[in-house]
Amino acid sequence: MTSVRPKLKPDTPKAVTAWATRTGRSVWMRQDGTWSENVGEAAPFLGVEAEVRLAEAMGQEAVVTDPYFMEVTESGRIAGRETIRETIRATGPTFIFGEGI
Amino acid sequence: MYRYDEFDARLVGDRVAQFRGQVARRLSGELKEDEFKPLRLQNGVYLQLHAYMLRVAIPYGQLDGAKLRRLAEVSRRYDRGYGHFTTRQNVQFNWVGLGDIPDILEFLAGEGLHAIQTSGNCIRNVTSDHFAGAAADELMDPRPWCEIIRQWSSFHPEFAFLPRKFKIAVTAAAHDRAAIAVHDIGLRILERNGVVGFEVHAGGGQGRTPLLAAKIRDFVPETDILDYLEAVLRVYNRHGRRDNKYKARIKILVHELGAEEFSRQVDAEFAAQGGHEKIALPQAEIDRIHAYFAPPDFVPVSAEEAALFDAAQAADVDFAEWCGVNLHPHRQPGHASVTVSLKPVGGAAGDATAEQMDLVAGLAERYAYDDIRVSHAQNLVLPHVPVVHLYALWQALEAASLATPNESLITDMIVCPGLDYCNLANARSIPVSQAVAQLFAETKYQREIGRLHINISGCINACGHHHVGHIGILGVDRKGEEVYQISLGGRADEKAAIGGIAGPALKAEDVPGAVKRIVDTYLSLRRGRDEIFIDTLARTGMEPFKEALYAAA
Ligand code: HEM
Ligand code: SF4
């Protein structure tokens, strides 16, 4: 696995995130199990359901790579000690880059 | 420049075809990521925070116009219109899709470019002095030796699965611009009684355990060098710590055995090589490779032309300022080596847009014998420019934000991608570098301060060389907050040293002010403008700097 992230407790709300295998873009699992490139659509999961959802994601090698839990609030917003990393991952580098140079 | 033959082209072509198959199997799910990862890494493909990243090899940092234009085109067609030049003299594309990578590699191969051995536990891109073949202070051109080592190490079956990655740097100048002391093997080319040979250093490296290389041999004659390197690699391959990733680099082995014992084992291995095993590099082969690196037919520069150059400087203070900072003495009269700065204040160190790459490619062809280098400080270099062309060159660079006069000054920082891109990062590097640069933006102020290297890494892997920065800045994660540890006194040249940590880590917003206080302390303590920061620090020790650093914090 590329990402070894901090372990989260069962009762901590978490989203399932990964990289789209073809494009490498960051993706988040929606409530219905499909994937979105928009972090705003990340669904929060808890406890056993979260584990089931992660296992589901792990079974989709052709679609997503290296799924892991990302800590979120009850409403699905990025939270916890990896907030900076996950925010950058969701919204891109924090300075003007590329053609904007 | 070295030209690949059909054999090389076929090898690269075969590798692209093979990887195309592997990518297809990954995309179908037939290969799982765990199986695919070692395969992609062998082809320079990483998975970063936002996308796949492709690292393309630039052997010893040398390009020509056609190659640079090809890189520009890759960034335009398959990425977001820019590339990132790294301190290992390579280039990285940050936003590529996996499905496109086989096409990118094929497109690159058309220009003799590839991503082989840019990752994984093999011998990586051999790096060298970016002024190689041009510098007034070099004994000879180190590039032919880099090329000889590249050929020997490429697809070397015995060294494809080393305990860990392996980096070799070569210099032939009095002033070490290749940082040989922090490489797994560092070679210094020497001449003894008319024989060319190598002083061999081994066991240097950065990362979480920074160590300087130890000299393990004073002199290995050129015909023996590949056999000697083979002996070093064998000892390492056999005894390197495969059980622990953090102890797997050769530096740990050399350190644990002691340089003397390590050297003894290498000598024993060298002596044990059977006649049939010896490469015993033939002189004809050495000469053949050297022929590819013959200097260009330097045009003579007349006294009138040289006078024009002087007149242009007299007439244009900005041009004169740039000349004062970004030119390096050339061994050919009437020529200079030019640093094309990729460090505009407010930019990301080492980034260049497709347009900038195209421009530099064209300028190199027009004014600079079609030779371009990538420096380990993450700038581009035009090694050979007749002084008559400098004014026109500068104007063109200036118009494209490529003429920041800051070579080796405080805003010419080495900066890793950090948490803005890197999946291993603890903290951001680039925004911190930008905030520091803002504070020192004025050229006059930078020149007053003089040579001062700030190096920044976003985690302990030290890709931004923070251990050997005069001022090193290391990003650390403190319970979800990005904080920065400052170290002082590192250097990567012939007086190489690992910096010492100055004290507790600082918040991002406090870093520029802290750097300012360090600089002010230096300015107040130095014995004159000739005493650069690192020399003042060596003379006074860290105390006054530590005091200043933490006084107001
Ligand atoms: C963004 C993707 C990158 C990843 C995943 C990565 C990963 C690593 C890792 C894991 C190490 C530590 C190796 C060790 O100590 O054994 C390392 C060291 C290093 N990397 Fe990177 N790196 C990346 C980008 C870069 C860039 C952009 C540069 C150039 C600016 C670079 C240059 C180096 C250097 C010079 C070292 C330390 C020298 C040494 O190996 O001792 N890397 N990198
Ligand atoms: S030093 Fe760390 S953060 Fe910076 S590029 Fe290397 S691995 Fe990434």
Coordinates of N, CA and C in Angstrom, one line a residue, chain B residues 197-371:
Chain B
G197 N 42.5 8.7 -13.1 CA 41.9 7.8 -12.2 C 40.9 8.5 -11.3
F198 N 40.5 7.7 -10.2 CA 39.4 8.2 -9.4 C 39.7 8.1 -7.9
E199 N 39.5 9.1 -7.2 CA 39.4 9.0 -5.7 C 38.0 8.5 -5.4
V200 N 37.9 7.5 -4.6 CA 36.6 6.9 -4.5 C 36.1 7.1 -3.0
H201 N 34.9 7.7 -2.9 CA 34.2 7.9 -1.7 C 33.0 7.0 -1.6
A202 N 32.7 6.4 -0.5 CA 31.5 5.6 -0.4 C 30.7 5.8 0.9
G203 N 29.4 5.6 0.9 CA 28.6 5.5 2.1 C 28.1 6.9 2.5
G204 N 28.0 7.8 1.6 CA 27.3 9.1 1.9 C 25.8 9.0 1.6
G205 N 25.1 9.8 2.3 CA 23.6 9.8 2.0 C 22.9 10.7 2.9
Q206 N 21.7 11.0 2.6 CA 20.9 11.9 3.4 C 19.8 11.1 4.1
G207 N 18.5 11.4 3.9 CA 17.5 10.7 4.5 C 17.5 10.8 6.0
R208 N 16.9 9.8 6.7 CA 16.8 9.9 8.1 C 18.1 9.7 8.9
T209 N 19.1 9.1 8.2 CA 20.4 9.0 8.8 C 21.5 9.6 7.9
P210 N 21.7 10.9 8.0 CA 22.6 11.6 7.1 C 24.0 11.3 7.5
L211 N 24.8 10.9 6.5 CA 26.2 10.5 6.7 C 27.0 11.0 5.5
L212 N 28.2 11.4 5.8 CA 29.1 11.8 4.7 C 29.9 10.6 4.3
A213 N 30.2 10.6 3.0 CA 30.9 9.4 2.4 C 32.3 9.4 3.0
A214 N 32.9 8.2 3.1 CA 34.3 8.1 3.6 C 35.1 7.8 2.3
K215 N 36.3 8.3 2.3 CA 37.2 8.0 1.2 C 37.7 6.5 1.4
I216 N 37.4 5.7 0.4 CA 37.8 4.3 0.5 C 39.0 3.9 -0.4
R217 N 39.3 4.8 -1.3 CA 40.5 4.6 -2.1 C 41.0 5.9 -2.6
D218 N 42.3 6.1 -2.6 CA 42.9 7.4 -3.0 C 42.9 7.4 -4.6
F219 N 43.1 6.3 -5.2 CA 43.3 6.3 -6.6 C 43.0 5.0 -7.2
V220 N 42.1 5.0 -8.1 CA 41.8 3.8 -8.9 C 42.0 4.2 -10.4
P221 N 42.9 3.6 -11.1 CA 43.2 4.0 -12.4 C 42.0 3.8 -13.3
E222 N 41.8 4.6 -14.4 CA 40.6 4.6 -15.1 C 40.2 3.2 -15.7
T223 N 41.2 2.4 -16.1 CA 40.9 1.1 -16.7 C 40.3 0.1 -15.7
D224 N 40.6 0.4 -14.4 CA 40.1 -0.5 -13.4 C 38.8 0.0 -12.8
I225 N 38.3 1.1 -13.1 CA 37.2 1.7 -12.3 C 35.9 0.9 -12.3
L226 N 35.6 0.4 -13.5 CA 34.3 -0.4 -13.5 C 34.4 -1.7 -12.7
D227 N 35.6 -2.3 -12.7 CA 35.8 -3.5 -11.9 C 35.8 -3.1 -10.4
Y228 N 36.3 -2.0 -10.1 CA 36.3 -1.6 -8.7 C 34.9 -1.3 -8.2
L229 N 34.1 -0.5 -9.1 CA 32.7 -0.2 -8.7 C 31.9 -1.5 -8.6
E230 N 32.2 -2.5 -9.5 CA 31.6 -3.8 -9.4 C 31.9 -4.4 -8.0
A231 N 33.1 -4.3 -7.6 CA 33.5 -4.9 -6.3 C 32.7 -4.2 -5.2
V232 N 32.6 -2.9 -5.2 CA 31.9 -2.1 -4.2 C 30.4 -2.6 -4.1
L233 N 29.8 -2.7 -5.3 CA 28.4 -3.1 -5.4 C 28.2 -4.5 -4.9
R234 N 29.2 -5.4 -5.2 CA 29.1 -6.8 -4.8 C 29.1 -6.9 -3.2
V235 N 30.0 -6.2 -2.6 CA 30.1 -6.2 -1.2 C 28.8 -5.7 -0.6
Y236 N 28.3 -4.6 -1.2 CA 27.1 -4.0 -0.7 C 25.9 -5.0 -0.9
N237 N 25.8 -5.5 -2.1 CA 24.7 -6.4 -2.5 C 24.7 -7.6 -1.5
R238 N 25.8 -8.1 -1.1 CA 25.9 -9.3 -0.3 C 25.6 -8.9 1.2
H239 N 26.1 -7.8 1.7 CA 26.0 -7.5 3.1 C 25.1 -6.4 3.5
G240 N 24.5 -5.7 2.5 CA 23.6 -4.6 2.8 C 22.4 -5.2 3.6
R241 N 21.8 -4.3 4.5 CA 20.8 -4.8 5.3 C 19.4 -4.9 4.6
R242 N 19.1 -6.1 4.0 CA 17.8 -6.2 3.4 C 16.7 -6.4 4.4
D243 N 17.0 -6.6 5.6 CA 16.0 -6.9 6.6 C 15.3 -5.6 7.1
N244 N 16.0 -4.4 6.9 CA 15.4 -3.2 7.5 C 15.6 -2.1 6.5
K245 N 14.5 -1.6 5.9 CA 14.6 -0.6 4.9 C 15.4 0.7 5.4
Y246 N 15.3 1.0 6.7 CA 15.9 2.2 7.1 C 17.4 1.9 7.3
K247 N 17.9 0.7 7.2 CA 19.3 0.4 7.4 C 19.9 -0.2 6.1
A248 N 19.2 -0.1 5.1 CA 19.5 -0.8 3.9 C 20.5 -0.1 2.9
R249 N 20.7 1.2 3.1 CA 21.6 2.0 2.3 C 23.0 1.6 2.6
I250 N 23.9 1.8 1.6 CA 25.3 1.4 1.7 C 25.9 2.2 2.9
K251 N 25.4 3.4 3.1 CA 26.0 4.3 4.2 C 26.0 3.5 5.5
I252 N 24.9 2.8 5.8 CA 24.8 2.0 7.1 C 25.9 0.9 7.1
L253 N 26.1 0.2 6.0 CA 27.1 -0.8 5.9 C 28.5 -0.2 6.1
V254 N 28.8 0.8 5.4 CA 30.1 1.4 5.5 C 30.3 1.9 7.0
H255 N 29.3 2.5 7.5 CA 29.4 3.0 8.9 C 29.6 1.9 9.9
E256 N 28.8 0.8 9.7 CA 28.9 -0.3 10.7 C 30.2 -1.1 10.6
L257 N 30.6 -1.2 9.4 CA 31.9 -2.0 9.2 C 33.1 -1.1 9.5
G258 N 32.9 0.2 9.3 CA 34.1 1.1 9.3 C 34.6 1.2 7.9
A259 N 35.1 2.4 7.6 CA 35.5 2.6 6.2 C 36.7 1.7 5.8
E260 N 37.6 1.5 6.8 CA 38.8 0.7 6.5 C 38.4 -0.7 6.2
E261 N 37.6 -1.3 7.0 CA 37.2 -2.7 6.8 C 36.3 -2.8 5.5
F262 N 35.5 -1.9 5.3 CA 34.7 -1.9 4.1 C 35.6 -1.9 2.9
S263 N 36.6 -1.0 2.9 CA 37.6 -0.8 1.8 C 38.4 -2.1 1.7
R264 N 38.7 -2.8 2.8 CA 39.5 -4.0 2.7 C 38.6 -5.1 2.0
Q265 N 37.3 -5.2 2.3 CA 36.5 -6.2 1.7 C 36.3 -5.9 0.2
V266 N 36.3 -4.6 -0.1 CA 36.1 -4.3 -1.6 C 37.4 -4.7 -2.3
D267 N 38.6 -4.4 -1.7 CA 39.8 -4.8 -2.3 C 39.9 -6.3 -2.4
A268 N 39.4 -7.1 -1.4 CA 39.5 -8.5 -1.5 C 38.6 -9.0 -2.7
E269 N 37.4 -8.4 -2.8 CA 36.5 -8.7 -3.8 C 37.1 -8.4 -5.2
F270 N 37.7 -7.3 -5.3 CA 38.4 -6.8 -6.5 C 39.5 -7.8 -6.9
A271 N 40.3 -8.3 -5.9 CA 41.3 -9.2 -6.2 C 40.8 -10.6 -6.6
A272 N 39.6 -10.9 -6.1 CA 39.1 -12.2 -6.3 C 38.4 -12.3 -7.7
Q273 N 38.2 -11.2 -8.3 CA 37.5 -11.3 -9.7 C 38.4 -12.1 -10.6
G274 N 37.8 -13.1 -11.2 CA 38.6 -13.9 -12.2 C 38.8 -13.1 -13.5
G275 N 39.8 -13.5 -14.2 CA 40.1 -12.9 -15.5 C 38.9 -12.7 -16.4
H276 N 38.1 -13.8 -16.4 CA 36.9 -13.7 -17.3 C 35.9 -12.7 -16.8
E277 N 36.0 -12.4 -15.5 CA 35.0 -11.4 -15.0 C 35.4 -10.0 -15.2
K278 N 36.7 -9.8 -15.3 CA 37.2 -8.4 -15.3 C 36.7 -7.7 -16.6
I279 N 36.2 -6.5 -16.4 CA 35.8 -5.7 -17.5 C 37.1 -5.0 -18.1
A280 N 38.1 -4.7 -17.2 CA 39.3 -4.1 -17.7 C 39.1 -3.2 -18.9
L281 N 38.4 -2.2 -18.6 CA 38.0 -1.2 -19.7 C 39.1 -0.9 -20.7
P282 N 38.9 -1.3 -22.0 CA 39.9 -1.1 -23.0 C 40.1 0.4 -23.3
Q283 N 41.3 0.9 -23.5 CA 41.5 2.3 -23.8 C 40.7 2.7 -25.0
A284 N 40.5 1.8 -26.0 CA 39.8 2.2 -27.2 C 38.4 2.5 -26.9
E285 N 37.8 1.8 -25.9 CA 36.4 2.1 -25.5 C 36.3 3.4 -24.8
I286 N 37.3 3.7 -23.9 CA 37.4 4.9 -23.2 C 37.4 6.1 -24.2
D287 N 38.3 5.9 -25.2 CA 38.4 7.0 -26.2 C 37.2 7.1 -27.0
R288 N 36.5 6.0 -27.3 CA 35.3 6.1 -28.2 C 34.2 6.9 -27.5
I289 N 34.1 6.7 -26.2 CA 33.0 7.4 -25.4 C 33.5 8.9 -25.3
H290 N 34.7 9.1 -25.1 CA 35.2 10.5 -24.9 C 34.9 11.3 -26.2
A291 N 35.0 10.6 -27.3 CA 34.8 11.4 -28.6 C 33.5 12.0 -28.7
Y292 N 32.5 11.4 -28.1 CA 31.1 12.0 -28.1 C 31.1 13.3 -27.3
F293 N 32.0 13.5 -26.4 CA 31.9 14.7 -25.6 C 33.0 15.7 -26.0
A294 N 33.5 15.6 -27.2 CA 34.4 16.6 -27.7 C 33.8 18.0 -27.5
P295 N 34.5 19.0 -27.1 CA 33.9 20.3 -27.0 C 33.4 20.8 -28.3
P296 N 32.4 21.7 -28.3 CA 31.9 22.2 -29.6 C 33.0 23.0 -30.2
D297 N 32.8 23.3 -31.5 CA 33.8 24.2 -32.2 C 33.6 25.6 -31.7
F298 N 34.3 26.0 -30.7 CA 34.0 27.3 -30.1 C 34.4 28.4 -31.1
V299 N 33.4 29.3 -31.3 CA 33.7 30.4 -32.2 C 34.7 31.4 -31.5
P300 N 35.6 31.9 -32.3 CA 36.5 32.9 -31.7 C 35.7 34.1 -31.4
V301 N 36.0 34.8 -30.2 CA 35.3 36.0 -29.9 C 36.3 37.1 -30.0
S302 N 36.1 38.1 -30.9 CA 37.1 39.1 -31.1 C 37.0 40.2 -30.0
A303 N 38.1 41.0 -30.0 CA 38.2 42.0 -29.0 C 37.0 43.0 -29.1
E304 N 36.6 43.3 -30.3 CA 35.5 44.2 -30.5 C 34.2 43.6 -30.0
E305 N 34.0 42.3 -30.2 CA 32.8 41.7 -29.7 C 32.8 41.7 -28.2
A306 N 34.0 41.4 -27.6 CA 34.0 41.4 -26.1 C 33.7 42.8 -25.6
A307 N 34.2 43.8 -26.4 CA 33.9 45.2 -26.0 C 32.4 45.5 -26.0
L308 N 31.7 44.9 -27.0 CA 30.3 45.1 -27.1 C 29.6 44.6 -25.8
F309 N 30.1 43.4 -25.4 CA 29.5 42.8 -24.1 C 29.7 43.8 -23.0
D310 N 30.9 44.3 -22.9 CA 31.2 45.3 -21.8 C 30.3 46.5 -21.9
A311 N 30.1 47.0 -23.1 CA 29.3 48.2 -23.3 C 27.9 47.9 -22.9
A312 N 27.4 46.7 -23.3 CA 26.0 46.4 -22.9 C 25.8 46.4 -21.4
Q313 N 26.8 45.9 -20.7 CA 26.7 45.9 -19.2 C 26.8 47.3 -18.7
A314 N 27.6 48.1 -19.3 CA 27.7 49.5 -18.8 C 26.4 50.3 -19.1
A315 N 25.7 49.9 -20.1 CA 24.5 50.6 -20.5 C 23.2 50.1 -19.8
D316 N 23.3 48.9 -19.3 CA 22.0 48.3 -18.7 C 22.4 47.7 -17.4
V317 N 22.0 48.4 -16.3 CA 22.4 47.9 -15.0 C 21.7 46.5 -14.7
D318 N 20.5 46.3 -15.2 CA 19.9 45.0 -14.9 C 20.7 43.9 -15.5
F319 N 21.1 44.1 -16.7 CA 21.9 43.1 -17.4 C 23.2 42.9 -16.7
A320 N 23.8 44.0 -16.3 CA 25.1 43.9 -15.6 C 24.9 43.1 -14.2
E321 N 23.8 43.3 -13.6 CA 23.5 42.6 -12.3 C 23.4 41.1 -12.6
W322 N 22.7 40.8 -13.6 CA 22.5 39.4 -13.9 C 23.9 38.8 -14.3
C323 N 24.7 39.5 -15.1 CA 26.0 39.0 -15.4 C 26.8 38.7 -14.2
G324 N 26.7 39.7 -13.2 CA 27.5 39.6 -12.0 C 27.1 38.3 -11.1
V325 N 25.9 37.8 -11.3 CA 25.4 36.8 -10.5 C 25.3 35.4 -11.2
N326 N 24.8 35.4 -12.4 CA 24.4 34.2 -13.1 C 25.4 33.6 -14.1
L327 N 26.5 34.3 -14.2 CA 27.6 33.8 -15.2 C 28.6 33.0 -14.4
H328 N 29.1 32.0 -15.0 CA 30.2 31.2 -14.4 C 31.4 31.2 -15.3
P329 N 32.6 31.3 -14.8 CA 33.8 31.4 -15.7 C 34.0 30.1 -16.6
H330 N 34.2 30.4 -17.8 CA 34.4 29.3 -18.8 C 35.8 29.1 -19.1
R331 N 36.2 27.9 -19.5 CA 37.6 27.6 -19.8 C 38.0 28.2 -21.2
Q332 N 37.0 28.5 -22.0 CA 37.3 29.0 -23.3 C 37.2 30.5 -23.3
P333 N 38.2 31.2 -23.8 CA 38.1 32.7 -23.7 C 36.9 33.2 -24.5
G334 N 36.3 34.2 -24.0 CA 35.1 34.8 -24.7 C 33.8 34.1 -24.5
H335 N 33.8 33.1 -23.6 CA 32.6 32.3 -23.3 C 32.3 32.4 -21.8
A336 N 31.0 32.1 -21.5 CA 30.6 32.0 -20.1 C 29.6 30.9 -20.0
S337 N 29.4 30.3 -18.8 CA 28.3 29.4 -18.6 C 27.2 30.2 -17.9
V338 N 26.0 30.0 -18.3 CA 24.8 30.8 -17.9 C 23.9 30.0 -17.0
T339 N 23.5 30.5 -15.9 CA 22.5 29.8 -15.1 C 21.1 30.5 -15.5
V340 N 20.2 29.6 -16.0 CA 18.9 30.1 -16.3 C 18.1 29.8 -15.0
S341 N 17.7 30.8 -14.3 CA 17.1 30.6 -12.9 C 15.7 30.1 -13.0
L342 N 15.4 29.0 -12.4 CA 14.1 28.5 -12.2 C 13.5 28.8 -10.8
K343 N 14.0 29.9 -10.3 CA 13.7 30.4 -8.9 C 13.2 31.8 -8.9
P344 N 12.2 32.2 -9.7 CA 11.7 33.5 -9.6 C 11.1 33.6 -8.2
V345 N 11.2 34.8 -7.6 CA 10.6 35.0 -6.3 C 9.1 34.8 -6.5
G346 N 8.5 33.9 -5.7 CA 7.0 33.7 -5.8 C 6.8 32.4 -6.6
G347 N 7.8 31.8 -7.2 CA 7.6 30.6 -8.0 C 7.9 29.3 -7.2
A348 N 7.7 28.2 -7.9 CA 8.1 26.9 -7.2 C 9.4 26.5 -7.8
A349 N 10.4 26.2 -6.9 CA 11.7 25.9 -7.4 C 11.7 24.7 -8.3
G350 N 12.4 24.9 -9.5 CA 12.5 23.8 -10.4 C 11.4 23.7 -11.4
D351 N 10.3 24.4 -11.2 CA 9.2 24.3 -12.2 C 9.5 25.2 -13.4
A352 N 9.2 24.6 -14.6 CA 9.3 25.4 -15.8 C 8.0 25.0 -16.7
T353 N 7.5 26.0 -17.3 CA 6.3 25.8 -18.2 C 6.8 25.3 -19.5
A354 N 5.9 24.7 -20.3 CA 6.2 24.2 -21.6 C 6.8 25.4 -22.5
E355 N 6.2 26.5 -22.3 CA 6.7 27.7 -23.1 C 8.1 28.0 -22.7
Q356 N 8.4 28.0 -21.4 CA 9.8 28.3 -21.0 C 10.7 27.2 -21.5
M357 N 10.3 26.0 -21.5 CA 11.2 24.9 -22.0 C 11.5 25.1 -23.5
D358 N 10.4 25.4 -24.2 CA 10.6 25.6 -25.6 C 11.6 26.8 -25.9
L359 N 11.4 27.9 -25.1 CA 12.2 29.0 -25.3 C 13.7 28.7 -25.0
V360 N 13.9 28.1 -23.9 CA 15.3 27.7 -23.6 C 15.9 26.8 -24.7
A361 N 15.1 25.9 -25.2 CA 15.6 25.0 -26.2 C 16.0 25.8 -27.4
G362 N 15.2 26.7 -27.8 CA 15.5 27.6 -29.0 C 16.7 28.4 -28.7
L363 N 16.8 29.0 -27.5 CA 18.0 29.8 -27.2 C 19.3 29.0 -27.2
A364 N 19.2 27.8 -26.7 CA 20.4 27.0 -26.7 C 20.8 26.7 -28.1
E365 N 19.9 26.4 -29.0 CA 20.2 26.1 -30.4 C 20.8 27.3 -31.0
R366 N 20.3 28.5 -30.7 CA 20.7 29.7 -31.4 C 22.0 30.3 -30.9
Y367 N 22.1 30.2 -29.6 CA 23.2 31.0 -29.0 C 24.3 30.1 -28.2
A368 N 23.9 28.8 -28.0 CA 24.7 28.1 -27.0 C 25.1 26.7 -27.4
Y369 N 25.4 26.5 -28.7 CA 25.9 25.2 -29.2 C 25.0 24.1 -28.8
D370 N 23.7 24.4 -28.7 CA 22.7 23.3 -28.4 C 23.0 22.4 -27.3
D371 N 23.5 23.0 -26.2 CA 23.8 22.2 -25.0 C 23.1 22.9 -23.8

